[in-house]
Amino acid sequence: MGVNVVTLIVVVTVLQLASGQPTWSCPYPRTEEKCVCNPVINCGDKQTEETEDTQMDHLQTRLAQLQDTVDSLRNNTLTNLQESVDSIRDNDLTLTHLQETVDSLRASASQKDILIADLREHNRNLTGQLAESQEQKRNLTGQLAEAQAQNRNLTGQIAESDDQVRNLTVSRDSWTEYDFVFEDNFNDCDGKQYVKLTGYSVGKYVGVVLCSASRYKIFLSDDLEDMFRNVADGNGSGHDHCEFLGAENDATAVGCNLWSSPNTEGYRRQDRGDEPEYGTIGRPGTGYYYHCWYECGIDIP
C-alpha cells in the first residue's frame, strides 16, 4: 500500500505542472502587503522563469528518486514474494516428505505387528510341540522302565528254567513233567506237558501235551530248551509214531485230517524204527504229513 500512495502523489504533481495551473510560490516572504495569495505567473519576470526551472529540476530529481524508490520497493516486494512462494513450496515439499515418512513408518509398524503376531504364534506352536515331546518322553521312560522290569522277570524265569533243566532228570523209561515250548499250529490239546528220551540222536526228546491221559499231541526236539516240533509220516498215517512214547503197538486213533497239516519245519520219517530227520513237512507236496492228536493205547504219565 505504501508504494501505491507514493506513486499517486508523484502522478498528481506531474499533472499539475503539465497543465499550467499556477503554483503558489513567491520570492518574497508572504505578507499581507505583497504577494499575498497571488499567483506567481507574472511576478518578477525573468527571476520567475528561473525559479520555475529550478523547481522543475527539483521536481524531476524528486520524481526520479521516487521512481527509484518505487522500483526498489517493487523489486524488494517481488523478491520477498518469490522467497515466500519458494518457502511455501519448500514447506509443501517438506510436508509431503514428512507425510511419506509418516506413511512409511505406519506401514513399517503394521509389518512389525504382523511379524510379532507370527512370532507369538510360532512360539505357541513350539511350546505345544515341546509339551507333546515331554509327554512322549515321559511315556517312553515309563515304557522303558516297564520293559526293563519285564526283562528282569524274563531273565529270572530263564535262570529258573535253566536251573530246572540242569536239575531235571529225564529218562527213556519214565515221564517227567516239564513245560517245554512247542509249535502250536496243528494241535487240539492244551493240558499238562511231559517229556522222555526217545533213544534216537535226532529227535532226542519226545514231548506230549495232554488232551487226556489217553489222548495227546506228540512233538520231538533235540534239546529240552529248543522248540519242540511236529513229527510227520512219509509212508502211512503216522500210526507208528507211538513208538516214540515207548508203545509197542501203533496208534488206535488219530485226530484231524493229516492232508490238512500246515507247511512248516519239523521231524519226519518213513517207517517204525527209522531215525528221524529234520526238514519240511505238511502240505502242499512235501510227502510228509502229521496229525493233531494220537491215542496209542497207553496212559500218560
XYZ file of C-alpha atoms in Angstrom:
301
model
C 0.000 0.000 0.000
C 2.939 2.433 0.691
C 4.165 2.081 -2.900
C 0.735 2.915 -4.303
C 0.431 6.163 -2.216
C 3.845 7.436 -3.296
C 3.030 6.693 -6.932
C -0.257 8.600 -6.634
C 1.469 11.700 -5.183
C 4.040 11.773 -7.953
C 1.412 11.417 -10.673
C -0.683 14.258 -9.251
C 2.303 16.599 -9.040
C 3.359 15.902 -12.607
C -0.169 16.520 -13.900
C -0.335 19.908 -12.170
C 2.923 21.037 -13.713
C 1.899 19.922 -17.162
C -1.492 21.635 -17.053
C -0.094 25.163 -16.473
C -2.053 25.670 -13.261
C -0.430 28.297 -11.047
C 1.573 27.253 -8.104
C 1.593 29.317 -5.055
C 5.151 30.461 -4.690
C 6.668 33.841 -4.057
C 10.287 35.043 -3.947
C 9.371 37.291 -1.042
C 8.148 36.454 2.348
C 4.379 36.145 2.444
C 2.795 39.263 3.944
C -0.499 40.929 3.710
C 1.062 43.771 1.672
C 2.903 41.831 -1.001
C 2.223 38.671 -2.997
C -0.392 37.537 -0.567
C -2.072 34.535 -2.161
C -1.341 35.836 -5.639
C -0.304 33.588 -8.445
C 3.330 33.979 -9.478
C 2.553 33.978 -13.166
C 3.948 37.440 -13.764
C 5.690 38.070 -10.514
C 9.276 39.101 -11.157
C 9.509 38.088 -14.939
C 12.993 36.625 -15.530
C 13.534 35.742 -11.962
C 10.204 33.963 -12.018
C 11.220 31.811 -15.008
C 14.467 30.838 -13.336
C 12.580 29.901 -10.227
C 10.206 27.712 -12.253
C 13.128 25.995 -13.979
C 14.758 25.341 -10.642
C 11.552 23.949 -9.248
C 11.129 21.762 -12.335
C 14.620 20.408 -11.879
C 13.876 19.705 -8.251
C 10.652 18.002 -9.210
C 12.331 15.857 -11.847
C 15.048 14.909 -9.416
C 12.433 14.117 -6.814
C 10.435 12.220 -9.378
C 13.493 10.176 -10.321
C 14.147 9.474 -6.642
C 10.557 8.452 -6.168
C 10.760 6.214 -9.232
C 13.907 4.612 -7.860
C 12.147 4.122 -4.548
C 9.128 2.603 -6.296
C 11.367 0.305 -8.353
C 13.325 -0.677 -5.269
C 10.152 -1.341 -3.334
C 8.694 -3.312 -6.249
C 11.843 -5.383 -6.606
C 12.071 -6.000 -2.879
C 8.411 -6.849 -2.701
C 8.656 -9.241 -5.667
C 11.787 -10.757 -4.194
C 10.077 -11.198 -0.839
C 7.012 -12.619 -2.522
C 9.138 -15.017 -4.567
C 11.011 -16.049 -1.444
C 7.698 -16.546 0.328
C 6.417 -18.630 -2.585
C 9.647 -20.638 -2.620
C 9.441 -21.064 1.131
C 5.829 -22.248 0.872
C 6.805 -24.608 -1.943
C 9.699 -25.907 0.161
C 7.337 -26.251 3.087
C 4.939 -28.177 0.882
C 7.758 -30.458 -0.224
C 8.812 -30.862 3.398
C 5.256 -31.673 4.411
C 4.981 -34.155 1.541
C 8.237 -35.760 2.605
C 7.053 -35.832 6.218
C 3.752 -37.403 5.145
C 5.611 -40.031 3.138
C 7.828 -40.664 6.143
C 4.782 -40.998 8.418
C 3.118 -43.378 5.929
C 6.303 -45.418 5.700
C 6.597 -45.570 9.492
C 2.928 -46.557 9.754
C 3.458 -49.336 7.175
C 6.600 -50.472 8.999
C 4.682 -50.520 12.277
C 1.957 -52.616 10.656
C 4.530 -55.085 9.294
C 6.159 -55.156 12.700
C 2.815 -56.010 14.334
C 2.260 -58.805 11.790
C 5.785 -60.146 12.418
C 5.258 -60.039 16.186
C 1.934 -61.885 15.806
C 3.635 -64.533 13.641
C 6.441 -64.922 16.154
C 3.957 -65.295 19.007
C 2.013 -67.948 17.073
C 5.251 -69.773 16.249
C 6.236 -69.606 19.908
C 2.860 -71.068 20.942
C 3.320 -73.893 18.412
C 6.827 -74.617 19.677
C 5.558 -74.589 23.265
C 2.858 -77.101 22.318
C 5.349 -79.296 20.491
C 7.709 -79.137 23.458
C 4.927 -80.159 25.836
C 3.977 -83.022 23.484
C 7.619 -84.129 23.236
C 7.955 -84.058 27.017
C 4.786 -86.153 27.350
C 6.130 -88.628 24.787
C 9.417 -88.717 26.669
C 7.579 -89.488 29.922
C 5.606 -92.240 28.166
C 8.766 -93.717 26.642
C 10.504 -93.531 30.008
C 7.602 -95.427 31.550
C 7.619 -97.980 28.735
C 11.385 -98.386 29.083
C 11.073 -98.939 32.813
C 8.298 -101.473 32.184
C 10.380 -103.237 29.512
C 13.363 -103.328 31.853
C 11.173 -104.845 34.566
C 9.850 -107.440 32.109
C 13.400 -108.172 31.003
C 14.442 -108.703 34.598
C 11.469 -111.012 35.096
C 12.292 -112.949 31.924
C 15.917 -113.136 32.950
C 14.825 -114.545 36.273
C 12.477 -117.005 34.576
C 15.210 -118.106 32.187
C 17.622 -118.569 35.056
C 14.962 -120.525 36.907
C 14.264 -122.598 33.804
C 17.961 -123.245 33.337
C 18.149 -124.415 36.915
C 15.149 -126.673 36.347
C 16.706 -128.113 33.188
C 20.030 -128.714 34.903
C 18.294 -130.376 37.794
C 15.835 -132.214 35.533
C 16.214 -135.977 35.331
C 14.891 -137.283 32.014
C 14.971 -140.976 31.158
C 13.653 -143.298 28.465
C 11.646 -145.344 30.936
C 9.549 -142.708 32.706
C 7.790 -139.432 32.025
C 8.974 -136.123 33.532
C 6.637 -133.178 33.777
C 8.214 -130.204 32.030
C 6.680 -127.101 30.364
C 8.508 -127.042 27.071
C 7.979 -124.609 24.159
C 6.207 -126.148 21.167
C 4.887 -125.186 17.718
C 1.164 -124.853 18.294
C -0.016 -124.793 14.645
C -1.966 -128.084 14.406
C -2.877 -129.166 17.920
C -6.114 -129.899 19.803
C -4.552 -130.459 23.257
C -3.664 -127.921 25.951
C -3.130 -129.904 29.145
C -0.046 -130.839 31.136
C 3.263 -131.440 29.375
C 5.662 -134.362 29.816
C 8.989 -135.369 28.283
C 11.181 -138.521 27.997
C 14.104 -139.772 25.885
C 13.425 -141.451 22.514
C 16.700 -143.331 22.103
C 17.406 -141.554 18.780
C 20.153 -138.979 18.226
C 17.858 -136.833 16.020
C 14.657 -136.054 17.871
C 16.348 -136.990 21.124
C 13.402 -135.904 23.276
C 9.728 -136.683 22.809
C 7.218 -134.332 24.371
C 3.484 -134.701 24.766
C 0.731 -132.203 25.530
C -2.237 -133.961 27.102
C -5.825 -133.740 25.967
C -6.372 -136.533 28.473
C -4.292 -139.310 29.901
C -5.031 -141.463 26.837
C -5.071 -138.760 24.142
C -2.132 -136.440 23.425
C -0.222 -134.470 20.827
C 3.295 -135.769 20.033
C 6.359 -133.498 19.437
C 10.126 -134.066 19.048
C 13.170 -131.927 19.886
C 16.958 -132.232 20.005
C 17.214 -130.198 23.222
C 14.916 -129.504 26.143
C 15.400 -125.742 25.732
C 14.725 -125.777 21.976
C 11.267 -125.593 20.446
C 9.506 -128.952 20.226
C 8.165 -129.536 16.690
C 5.657 -131.706 14.841
C 6.643 -135.165 13.612
C 5.308 -136.283 10.202
C 4.991 -139.612 8.381
C 6.008 -140.210 4.755
C 4.612 -143.752 4.446
C 1.260 -144.113 6.116
C -0.801 -142.063 8.535
C 1.673 -141.670 11.383
C 0.310 -144.505 13.499
C 3.845 -145.781 14.084
C 4.733 -142.544 15.933
C 3.534 -144.203 19.103
C 6.973 -145.869 19.110
C 8.483 -142.551 20.372
C 6.296 -142.890 23.502
C 7.539 -146.451 24.216
C 4.362 -148.128 22.944
C 4.796 -151.456 21.207
C 1.686 -151.060 19.060
C 0.622 -148.417 16.562
C -1.974 -145.768 17.334
C -5.522 -146.924 17.810
C -6.891 -143.491 16.806
C -5.599 -140.230 15.333
C -7.213 -136.806 15.073
C -7.632 -134.241 12.246
C -7.093 -134.797 8.542
C -3.328 -135.185 8.096
C -3.651 -133.919 4.498
C -4.595 -130.526 6.025
C -1.483 -130.265 8.175
C 0.212 -126.852 7.607
C 3.556 -126.456 5.862
C 6.375 -125.947 8.366
C 9.746 -127.231 9.561
C 9.774 -130.379 11.688
C 10.793 -134.008 12.107
C 9.873 -136.775 9.626
C 10.459 -140.439 8.777
C 9.024 -143.313 6.662
C 8.611 -146.345 8.922
C 8.830 -147.540 12.513
C 12.452 -147.882 13.624
C 13.776 -145.255 11.129
C 15.986 -142.485 12.508
C 14.038 -139.221 12.231
C 15.363 -136.373 10.106
C 14.706 -132.671 10.215
C 13.102 -130.988 7.176
C 9.997 -129.502 5.552
C 6.698 -131.161 6.376
C 2.987 -130.572 5.746
C 1.129 -129.566 2.634
C 1.465 -128.922 -0.175
C 3.629 -131.520 -1.840
C 6.208 -132.367 0.853
C 5.095 -136.036 1.085
C 5.202 -135.856 4.915
C 2.061 -135.143 6.964
C 1.049 -135.163 10.646
C -1.966 -135.313 12.977
C -3.291 -133.013 15.723
C -3.622 -135.819 18.390
C -2.943 -139.553 18.922
C -4.228 -142.416 21.065
C -1.508 -145.041 21.463
C -3.207 -147.382 23.980
C -1.132 -146.140 26.936
C -1.895 -143.543 29.592
C 0.497 -140.693 30.379
C 2.019 -140.340 32.812
